[in-house]
């Protein structure tokens, strides 16, 4: 090891006096060694940058002697003495020294220096207030902070803190945790953002890059299973395909006509299905047996929707009626006759006492007592409510409207090139799926499902592989973190795509007529259901899910 008195390299440069004197072999100096080495690594990274990150990582892991040895042998130093003194001065509260050292950090004259000084003097001001040195704090405010002419709104806020009755009151009003807390560490982190990373390497830089690399691999993992929470560094992150539904666990055959809608309760324990046989069936997902059969519609039932607390269900059909059911008692609570056309869609608002219904002439906002709260004079094919309950999304024809539920105003209007038959919003409210088909109806062809980025108002991804022409096909998000997009198809299959890269990762076969609706269980991310015009509902899962089910397994997946 080199003696502590030997001169060490500064600011990432090779120091001419640093030598490797510990080897019995007569090796050249580390300067000569570093000079002989390529300035880049075999994979093309800058050698200086990589060594500095390694030194930082060794220090953060507690291997200080190893870090010093690496600095000595490489001839590269993590940071210059000025940067080290700057860091120590911030953490010790030596503000005069901190400001003096800022001139050695190569900050931008126009923005960097003023911004750094503002943050330093703000901390200084708050610490003086906390120490109840009111006069000194006032001097800093008037003579040091205000002349910087930076963030004057913040200066005004700091002025108001002069009225704090005690240090505890100051910390409570500001959300600042004081000298004994983490305020100086937080200040250092804020200052570091204004200093070139080449001068002051960001904290934990190597680990942060490793984390980013792993997250990128997870995001690109075709079959990602959140249960695979390993963060190993020896190999790339890859999940097996076994986490995606591929097995028919059960075929539900209670309906006697086409099944047009399936919807899981929010707790994932029950499934509601609506059919052209005029009935709504509530299924127990544990036993796959009917719990209730709701009868009351005079014609085919087109859709149903669970209330936010899962105690009620709305249903509608070709009889133009909207019915409200108590699913705990199998009781019809109310029938609403507010539409003169076939009602095509239903959606609850999060508070659970209002809902939206739409038809080809208008869309209504109603209370669960039947009072009409608002009317939109637009043709509507499908609706969705954002998870936060602030916006309503409605589509009719080629138009998708984003509506504020605060004042009922139209916030945005998205336009498609062809008719939108159904929409579905992601659980985080960022994305919208839109099923697209030609008008007028045509023989089934390969169509697109569009993924809209609602924040940016643009189509982010297009999914192809399913067929749609004459029928309304409803797609949905599913899987861990809504990672997949699922849709039925008029060729009797179910398609599953990776949401972010658009790859078709699974095709499920088993139905023998068009599959018009799919739903993914919100609490069991490997359970998928499909509804078909063959009068059946299929429960899909993984071989692991199905291992305890009775009866033979049906492998309905193709690649």
XYZ file of C-alpha atoms in Angstrom:
559
model
C 0.000 0.000 0.000
C 1.118 3.562 -0.605
C 1.949 5.617 2.497
C -0.718 8.153 3.487
C 1.789 10.989 3.001
C 2.222 10.316 -0.694
C 0.582 12.792 -3.062
C -2.689 11.471 -4.532
C -4.175 12.246 -7.958
C -6.720 15.049 -8.240
C -10.011 15.484 -10.063
C -9.868 12.320 -12.114
C -6.439 12.982 -13.642
C -3.313 10.846 -13.525
C -0.784 12.196 -11.027
C 2.841 11.802 -12.126
C 4.123 10.895 -8.649
C 1.771 7.991 -7.906
C 3.562 4.631 -8.195
C 2.673 1.029 -7.496
C 5.403 0.208 -5.000
C 3.937 -2.847 -3.315
C 4.761 -5.403 -5.973
C 7.935 -7.457 -5.751
C 8.110 -7.131 -9.496
C 9.597 -3.958 -10.890
C 6.374 -2.650 -12.381
C 6.172 0.742 -14.006
C 4.438 3.593 -12.180
C 0.666 3.717 -12.170
C 0.971 6.772 -14.389
C 2.804 4.805 -17.011
C 0.441 1.871 -16.511
C -2.628 4.066 -16.932
C -1.061 5.700 -19.971
C -0.357 2.334 -21.561
C -3.971 1.228 -21.062
C -6.602 2.241 -23.528
C -8.775 5.163 -22.461
C -11.786 2.958 -23.129
C -12.848 -0.429 -21.810
C -13.274 -3.449 -24.127
C -16.985 -2.559 -24.468
C -16.250 1.064 -25.284
C -16.886 2.786 -21.945
C -14.662 5.585 -20.701
C -12.078 4.009 -18.384
C -11.782 7.090 -16.150
C -15.548 7.259 -15.606
C -15.842 3.551 -14.874
C -12.988 3.569 -12.351
C -14.461 6.575 -10.536
C -17.828 4.829 -10.296
C -16.127 1.710 -8.961
C -14.300 3.751 -6.340
C -17.548 5.400 -5.273
C -19.319 2.061 -5.065
C -16.514 0.517 -2.994
C -16.655 3.443 -0.590
C -20.437 3.228 -0.226
C -20.123 -0.504 0.536
C -17.572 0.225 3.250
C -14.491 -1.047 1.405
C -12.455 2.120 1.923
C -9.033 0.487 1.757
C -9.943 -1.253 -1.499
C -11.226 2.050 -2.887
C -7.967 3.773 -1.975
C -5.957 0.969 -3.551
C -7.937 1.280 -6.777
C -7.382 5.040 -6.856
C -3.673 4.538 -6.316
C -3.197 1.780 -8.874
C -5.332 3.416 -11.565
C -4.057 6.916 -11.057
C -7.667 8.159 -11.073
C -9.328 9.838 -8.125
C -13.057 9.900 -7.378
C -13.163 13.617 -6.673
C -10.796 16.508 -6.245
C -9.783 17.836 -2.802
C -11.973 20.889 -3.431
C -15.038 18.703 -4.014
C -14.269 16.649 -0.907
C -13.965 19.821 1.197
C -17.201 21.111 -0.368
C -19.048 17.945 0.638
C -17.628 18.007 4.180
C -18.409 21.705 4.591
C -22.040 21.244 3.570
C -22.519 18.380 6.022
C -20.819 20.314 8.839
C -22.640 23.579 8.108
C -19.509 25.628 7.328
C -21.400 27.944 4.980
C -18.592 30.460 4.429
C -16.303 27.650 3.260
C -19.082 26.180 1.099
C -19.608 29.461 -0.755
C -15.878 29.952 -1.174
C -15.534 26.528 -2.756
C -18.378 27.083 -5.236
C -15.980 29.154 -7.340
C -13.909 25.993 -7.892
C -16.796 23.854 -9.175
C -16.983 25.290 -12.722
C -20.628 26.292 -12.364
C -22.561 28.101 -15.067
C -22.079 31.798 -14.452
C -25.644 32.757 -15.385
C -27.650 30.071 -13.578
C -25.507 27.625 -11.641
C -23.776 29.915 -9.159
C -26.912 31.881 -8.223
C -29.007 28.738 -7.813
C -26.359 27.041 -5.666
C -25.953 30.113 -3.478
C -29.712 30.388 -3.005
C -29.968 26.824 -1.717
C -26.978 27.296 0.586
C -28.263 30.561 2.053
C -31.781 29.160 2.436
C -30.380 26.349 4.608
C -28.291 28.861 6.529
C -31.369 31.050 7.132
C -33.486 28.124 8.369
C -30.766 26.894 10.697
C -30.440 30.366 12.240
C -34.213 30.494 12.741
C -34.149 27.050 14.335
C -31.397 28.247 16.693
C -33.650 31.290 17.399
C -30.985 33.702 16.165
C -33.667 35.907 14.666
C -31.520 38.991 13.977
C -28.843 36.981 12.166
C -31.526 35.164 10.165
C -33.024 38.522 9.137
C -29.599 39.699 7.950
C -29.247 36.591 5.778
C -32.732 37.116 4.367
C -32.220 40.804 3.502
C -28.545 40.923 2.596
C -27.818 37.485 1.154
C -30.975 35.832 -0.161
C -32.972 38.749 -1.558
C -30.113 40.270 -3.633
C -29.769 36.994 -5.563
C -33.164 37.746 -7.179
C -33.879 34.015 -7.294
C -37.246 32.357 -6.633
C -38.862 35.389 -5.015
C -41.998 33.408 -4.167
C -39.824 31.211 -2.003
C -38.207 34.290 -0.435
C -41.661 35.534 0.547
C -42.444 32.154 2.083
C -39.177 32.236 4.032
C -40.110 35.679 5.322
C -43.343 34.292 6.761
C -41.369 31.674 8.725
C -39.899 34.504 10.800
C -43.167 34.402 12.726
C -42.651 30.805 13.883
C -43.216 30.555 17.625
C -40.660 27.821 18.245
C -38.213 25.509 16.462
C -40.911 22.817 16.461
C -43.383 25.230 14.880
C -40.786 26.156 12.235
C -40.155 22.516 11.310
C -43.875 21.791 11.143
C -44.649 24.808 8.942
C -41.766 24.236 6.543
C -41.657 20.438 6.374
C -37.929 20.863 7.031
C -36.479 18.433 9.591
C -33.742 20.663 11.012
C -30.033 20.359 11.663
C -30.445 17.097 13.551
C -32.454 15.578 10.719
C -31.517 14.928 7.101
C -31.734 18.532 5.888
C -28.028 18.912 5.118
C -27.912 15.572 3.299
C -30.937 16.669 1.268
C -29.253 20.007 0.554
C -26.165 18.196 -0.712
C -28.323 16.093 -3.013
C -30.043 19.231 -4.358
C -26.716 20.998 -4.891
C -25.337 17.998 -6.695
C -28.024 18.348 -9.369
C -26.586 21.774 -10.238
C -22.987 20.589 -10.405
C -21.533 18.770 -13.397
C -21.439 14.991 -12.747
C -17.928 15.005 -14.155
C -16.911 17.120 -11.154
C -19.110 15.609 -8.463
C -20.309 12.088 -9.262
C -24.000 11.620 -8.298
C -24.580 9.460 -5.242
C -24.805 5.697 -5.807
C -24.357 6.201 -9.526
C -23.237 2.647 -10.329
C -26.090 1.046 -8.363
C -28.595 3.424 -9.953
C -27.409 2.383 -13.408
C -27.666 -1.290 -12.446
C -31.201 -0.670 -11.209
C -32.113 1.056 -14.484
C -30.689 -1.861 -16.460
C -32.686 -4.404 -14.452
C -35.878 -2.328 -14.737
C -35.404 -2.101 -18.496
C -35.041 -5.886 -18.693
C -38.173 -6.320 -16.559
C -40.145 -3.912 -18.738
C -39.057 -5.772 -21.865
C -39.664 -9.217 -20.383
C -42.342 -10.770 -22.597
C -43.777 -12.993 -19.889
C -42.961 -11.005 -16.782
C -44.350 -12.469 -13.585
C -44.255 -10.063 -10.631
C -43.707 -13.039 -8.339
C -40.248 -13.286 -9.907
C -38.797 -10.470 -7.797
C -35.166 -11.503 -8.126
C -32.669 -8.766 -8.900
C -29.693 -10.956 -9.708
C -26.777 -9.454 -11.597
C -25.201 -12.649 -12.909
C -27.714 -13.113 -15.709
C -30.404 -11.197 -17.576
C -33.943 -11.067 -16.203
C -36.118 -13.596 -18.028
C -39.459 -15.023 -16.894
C -40.838 -18.314 -18.131
C -44.036 -18.335 -20.156
C -45.725 -20.352 -17.406
C -47.046 -17.154 -15.782
C -49.435 -16.430 -18.682
C -52.873 -18.095 -18.890
C -52.694 -21.031 -21.287
C -55.008 -23.668 -19.802
C -58.790 -23.831 -19.824
C -59.539 -24.415 -16.158
C -63.296 -24.541 -16.568
C -65.997 -24.151 -19.208
C -69.166 -22.515 -17.830
C -72.245 -23.693 -19.743
C -75.204 -22.314 -17.790
C -76.208 -19.788 -20.474
C -78.477 -20.969 -23.278
C -77.579 -18.247 -25.791
C -74.650 -16.073 -26.800
C -72.676 -14.506 -23.927
C -72.022 -10.842 -24.655
C -70.426 -9.463 -21.514
C -68.280 -10.711 -18.622
C -67.134 -8.557 -15.711
C -65.227 -9.368 -12.508
C -66.156 -7.844 -9.169
C -63.498 -5.456 -7.901
C -62.421 -7.918 -5.212
C -62.024 -10.645 -7.862
C -64.266 -13.115 -6.006
C -67.222 -13.080 -8.379
C -67.895 -12.921 -12.099
C -71.002 -11.455 -13.740
C -72.020 -12.604 -17.217
C -74.725 -11.111 -19.454
C -76.295 -13.114 -22.246
C -78.674 -13.058 -25.160
C -80.738 -15.501 -23.074
C -81.926 -12.374 -21.147
C -80.178 -13.402 -17.924
C -77.301 -12.183 -15.791
C -75.460 -14.894 -13.875
C -73.258 -14.226 -10.844
C -70.524 -16.880 -10.551
C -68.388 -17.852 -7.566
C -64.796 -17.847 -8.806
C -63.663 -20.343 -6.188
C -66.200 -23.011 -7.144
C -67.075 -21.868 -10.697
C -70.721 -22.361 -9.773
C -73.628 -19.893 -10.165
C -74.475 -17.938 -7.023
C -77.458 -16.017 -8.397
C -79.300 -15.888 -11.685
C -80.892 -12.477 -12.273
C -84.018 -12.492 -14.419
C -86.060 -9.482 -15.391
C -85.010 -8.194 -18.788
C -87.540 -8.681 -21.574
C -84.850 -9.122 -24.199
C -81.170 -9.864 -24.732
C -78.785 -8.390 -22.108
C -75.853 -6.557 -23.668
C -73.765 -5.417 -20.714
C -73.453 -5.270 -16.945
C -71.318 -3.298 -14.473
C -70.404 -3.823 -10.813
C -70.799 -0.993 -8.314
C -67.537 0.161 -6.688
C -68.390 -1.680 -3.440
C -69.468 -4.862 -5.314
C -72.915 -4.919 -3.658
C -74.927 -3.904 -6.739
C -74.941 -4.489 -10.488
C -76.301 -2.446 -13.356
C -77.526 -4.247 -16.455
C -79.040 -3.247 -19.752
C -80.139 -4.815 -23.015
C -82.177 -4.628 -26.160
C -85.291 -3.817 -24.089
C -83.778 -0.319 -23.581
C -84.072 -0.683 -19.820
C -81.362 -0.121 -17.240
C -81.836 -2.297 -14.156
C -80.201 -1.994 -10.749
C -79.742 -5.223 -8.774
C -78.725 -6.040 -5.223
C -76.372 -8.968 -5.734
C -76.316 -9.831 -2.046
C -80.038 -10.604 -1.978
C -80.709 -11.355 -5.667
C -83.186 -8.441 -5.659
C -84.177 -6.063 -8.433
C -83.988 -2.635 -6.822
C -85.010 -0.308 -9.648
C -85.705 -0.139 -13.377
C -84.801 3.041 -15.255
C -86.610 3.841 -18.511
C -84.700 6.906 -19.676
C -83.581 5.845 -23.167
C -85.596 5.489 -26.361
C -82.783 3.536 -28.058
C -80.880 0.403 -27.163
C -78.491 1.170 -24.311
C -74.990 0.170 -25.349
C -72.862 0.893 -22.279
C -72.816 1.461 -18.518
C -70.202 2.773 -16.085
C -70.271 3.629 -12.380
C -68.634 6.684 -10.852
C -66.266 5.866 -7.953
C -68.520 7.194 -5.179
C -71.077 4.530 -6.082
C -74.272 6.622 -6.188
C -74.076 7.824 -9.797
C -73.580 6.098 -13.133
C -73.436 6.820 -16.853
C -75.482 5.127 -19.574
C -75.216 5.678 -23.300
C -77.090 4.934 -26.506
C -77.002 5.984 -30.157
C -78.655 9.336 -29.396
C -77.398 10.519 -26.013
C -75.471 9.821 -22.847
C -76.952 10.307 -19.366
C -75.434 10.858 -15.955
C -77.932 9.473 -13.431
C -78.161 8.861 -9.698
C -78.902 5.380 -8.418
C -82.372 6.747 -7.594
C -82.996 7.464 -11.282
C -82.541 11.244 -11.280
C -80.921 12.587 -14.456
C -78.015 14.808 -13.443
C -76.666 15.631 -16.893
C -77.343 14.875 -20.553
C -74.868 14.871 -23.435
C -76.531 14.939 -26.886
C -73.970 12.652 -28.526
C -74.208 9.136 -29.904
C -72.255 6.856 -27.585
C -71.039 3.312 -28.181
C -68.956 2.779 -25.040
C -67.855 4.631 -21.890
C -65.160 4.371 -19.225
C -64.440 6.355 -16.068
C -60.883 7.188 -15.020
C -59.753 5.451 -11.805
C -59.566 8.763 -9.948
C -63.161 9.540 -10.924
C -62.297 12.922 -12.402
C -62.838 12.222 -16.083
C -65.334 10.374 -18.244
C -64.211 8.844 -21.532
C -66.907 8.252 -24.147
C -66.747 7.096 -27.737
C -69.179 7.214 -30.612
C -68.305 6.840 -34.276
C -64.678 7.794 -34.760
C -64.542 10.265 -31.839
C -63.235 9.651 -28.315
C -64.205 12.437 -25.903
C -62.482 13.179 -22.584
C -64.975 14.905 -20.266
C -64.439 16.547 -16.878
C -66.779 15.172 -14.233
C -66.247 18.347 -12.188
C -67.991 20.715 -14.593
C -69.001 18.319 -17.444
C -66.835 20.217 -19.939
C -65.001 18.534 -22.790
C -61.294 18.445 -21.970
C -60.029 16.778 -25.130
C -61.221 15.028 -28.256
C -59.302 12.188 -29.881
C -60.138 11.109 -33.402
C -59.723 7.730 -35.041
C -59.749 6.936 -38.745
C -62.380 4.168 -38.363
C -65.214 3.432 -35.965
C -64.427 2.690 -32.333
C -66.497 -0.229 -31.052
C -65.210 -0.464 -27.467
C -62.796 1.204 -25.055
C -61.025 0.200 -21.845
C -58.924 2.325 -19.472
C -55.848 1.081 -17.585
C -55.843 0.919 -13.806
C -53.379 3.806 -13.537
C -55.501 5.963 -15.868
C -52.636 6.609 -18.283
C -53.742 4.468 -21.213
C -56.858 3.725 -23.204
C -57.529 0.777 -25.482
C -59.731 1.369 -28.518
C -61.064 -1.459 -30.701
C -61.280 -0.299 -34.294
C -63.389 -1.646 -37.146
C -64.571 -0.435 -40.524
C -67.992 1.133 -41.160
C -70.254 -0.261 -42.502
C -69.660 -3.741 -41.075
C -67.538 -5.979 -43.265
C -66.436 -9.615 -43.224
C -63.925 -10.248 -40.433
C -60.417 -9.090 -41.245
C -57.265 -8.450 -39.268
C -57.979 -5.221 -37.405
C -56.047 -3.016 -35.030
C -56.455 -2.222 -31.373
C -54.955 1.150 -30.519
C -53.238 2.068 -27.273
C -53.802 5.764 -26.581
C -51.510 7.674 -24.242
C -54.113 9.881 -22.558
C -51.581 12.290 -21.067
C -50.079 13.042 -24.471
C -53.205 12.499 -26.602
C -51.532 10.184 -29.103
C -51.593 6.569 -30.235
C -48.611 4.882 -28.636
C -49.022 1.308 -29.867
C -51.036 -0.737 -32.388
C -51.888 -4.395 -31.837
C -52.670 -6.685 -34.750
C -53.517 -10.371 -35.041
C -57.189 -10.637 -34.109
C -60.105 -10.515 -36.544
C -63.072 -8.177 -36.324
C -65.729 -7.203 -38.815
C -69.399 -7.731 -38.009
C -69.271 -7.944 -34.220
C -68.430 -5.695 -31.304
C -65.216 -7.002 -29.724
C -64.245 -5.791 -26.250
C -60.578 -5.876 -25.265
C -58.996 -5.171 -21.883
C -55.755 -4.759 -19.966
C -54.521 -7.537 -17.720
C -51.733 -9.352 -15.972
C -49.243 -7.970 -13.516
C -49.320 -4.138 -13.653
C -51.635 -4.231 -16.694
C -48.663 -5.505 -18.674
C -50.792 -7.308 -21.267
C -53.514 -6.402 -23.749
C -56.151 -9.062 -24.406
C -58.849 -9.325 -27.040
C -61.310 -11.819 -28.409
C -61.584 -12.423 -32.121
C -64.152 -13.437 -34.712
C -62.010 -16.484 -35.559
C -62.850 -17.910 -32.086
C -59.428 -17.207 -30.538
C -58.132 -14.944 -27.781
C -55.009 -12.870 -28.418
C -52.626 -11.671 -25.709
C -50.067 -8.973 -26.534
C -47.270 -7.423 -24.510
C -48.542 -3.918 -23.879
C -45.238 -2.052 -24.228
C -43.643 -3.717 -27.256
C -46.763 -4.917 -29.093
C -45.586 -8.517 -29.503
C -48.264 -11.196 -29.696
C -47.186 -13.494 -26.872
C -50.095 -15.958 -26.696
C -53.055 -17.166 -28.744
C -55.702 -19.202 -26.923
C -57.964 -21.633 -28.714
C -61.005 -23.471 -27.399
C -64.166 -21.610 -28.378
C -65.817 -22.549 -31.662
C -67.617 -19.264 -32.389
C -66.558 -15.587 -32.140
C -65.154 -14.422 -28.798
C -66.646 -10.995 -28.171
C -65.622 -10.112 -24.614
C -62.707 -10.855 -22.294
C -61.930 -9.870 -18.705
C -58.847 -10.298 -16.539
C -59.297 -10.863 -12.818
C -58.131 -7.713 -10.937
C -56.826 -9.647 -7.918
C -55.721 -12.925 -9.528
C -53.366 -11.803 -12.309
C -53.139 -15.232 -13.939
C -56.919 -15.665 -14.345
C -58.575 -14.654 -17.601
C -62.164 -15.254 -18.762
C -63.610 -15.163 -22.265
C -67.222 -14.981 -23.447
C -68.326 -16.392 -26.779
C -71.239 -16.702 -29.147
C -70.934 -20.457 -28.574
C -72.948 -19.805 -25.344
C -69.999 -20.577 -23.057
C -67.569 -18.814 -20.769
C -64.044 -20.151 -20.419
C -61.900 -19.647 -17.335
C -58.242 -19.558 -18.341
C -55.234 -19.965 -16.077
C -51.765 -21.427 -15.764
C -50.968 -25.116 -15.192
C -50.032 -24.138 -11.642
C -53.460 -22.525 -11.110
C -55.232 -25.520 -12.548
C -53.322 -28.171 -10.602
C -56.012 -28.365 -7.907
C -59.003 -28.147 -10.265
C -61.066 -31.251 -10.833
C -61.246 -32.818 -14.255
C -58.754 -32.905 -17.130
C -56.860 -29.815 -18.214
C -57.372 -28.446 -21.679
C -54.326 -26.923 -23.304
C -55.711 -24.252 -25.584
C -52.617 -22.167 -26.245
C -50.648 -21.765 -29.421
C -47.583 -19.690 -30.056
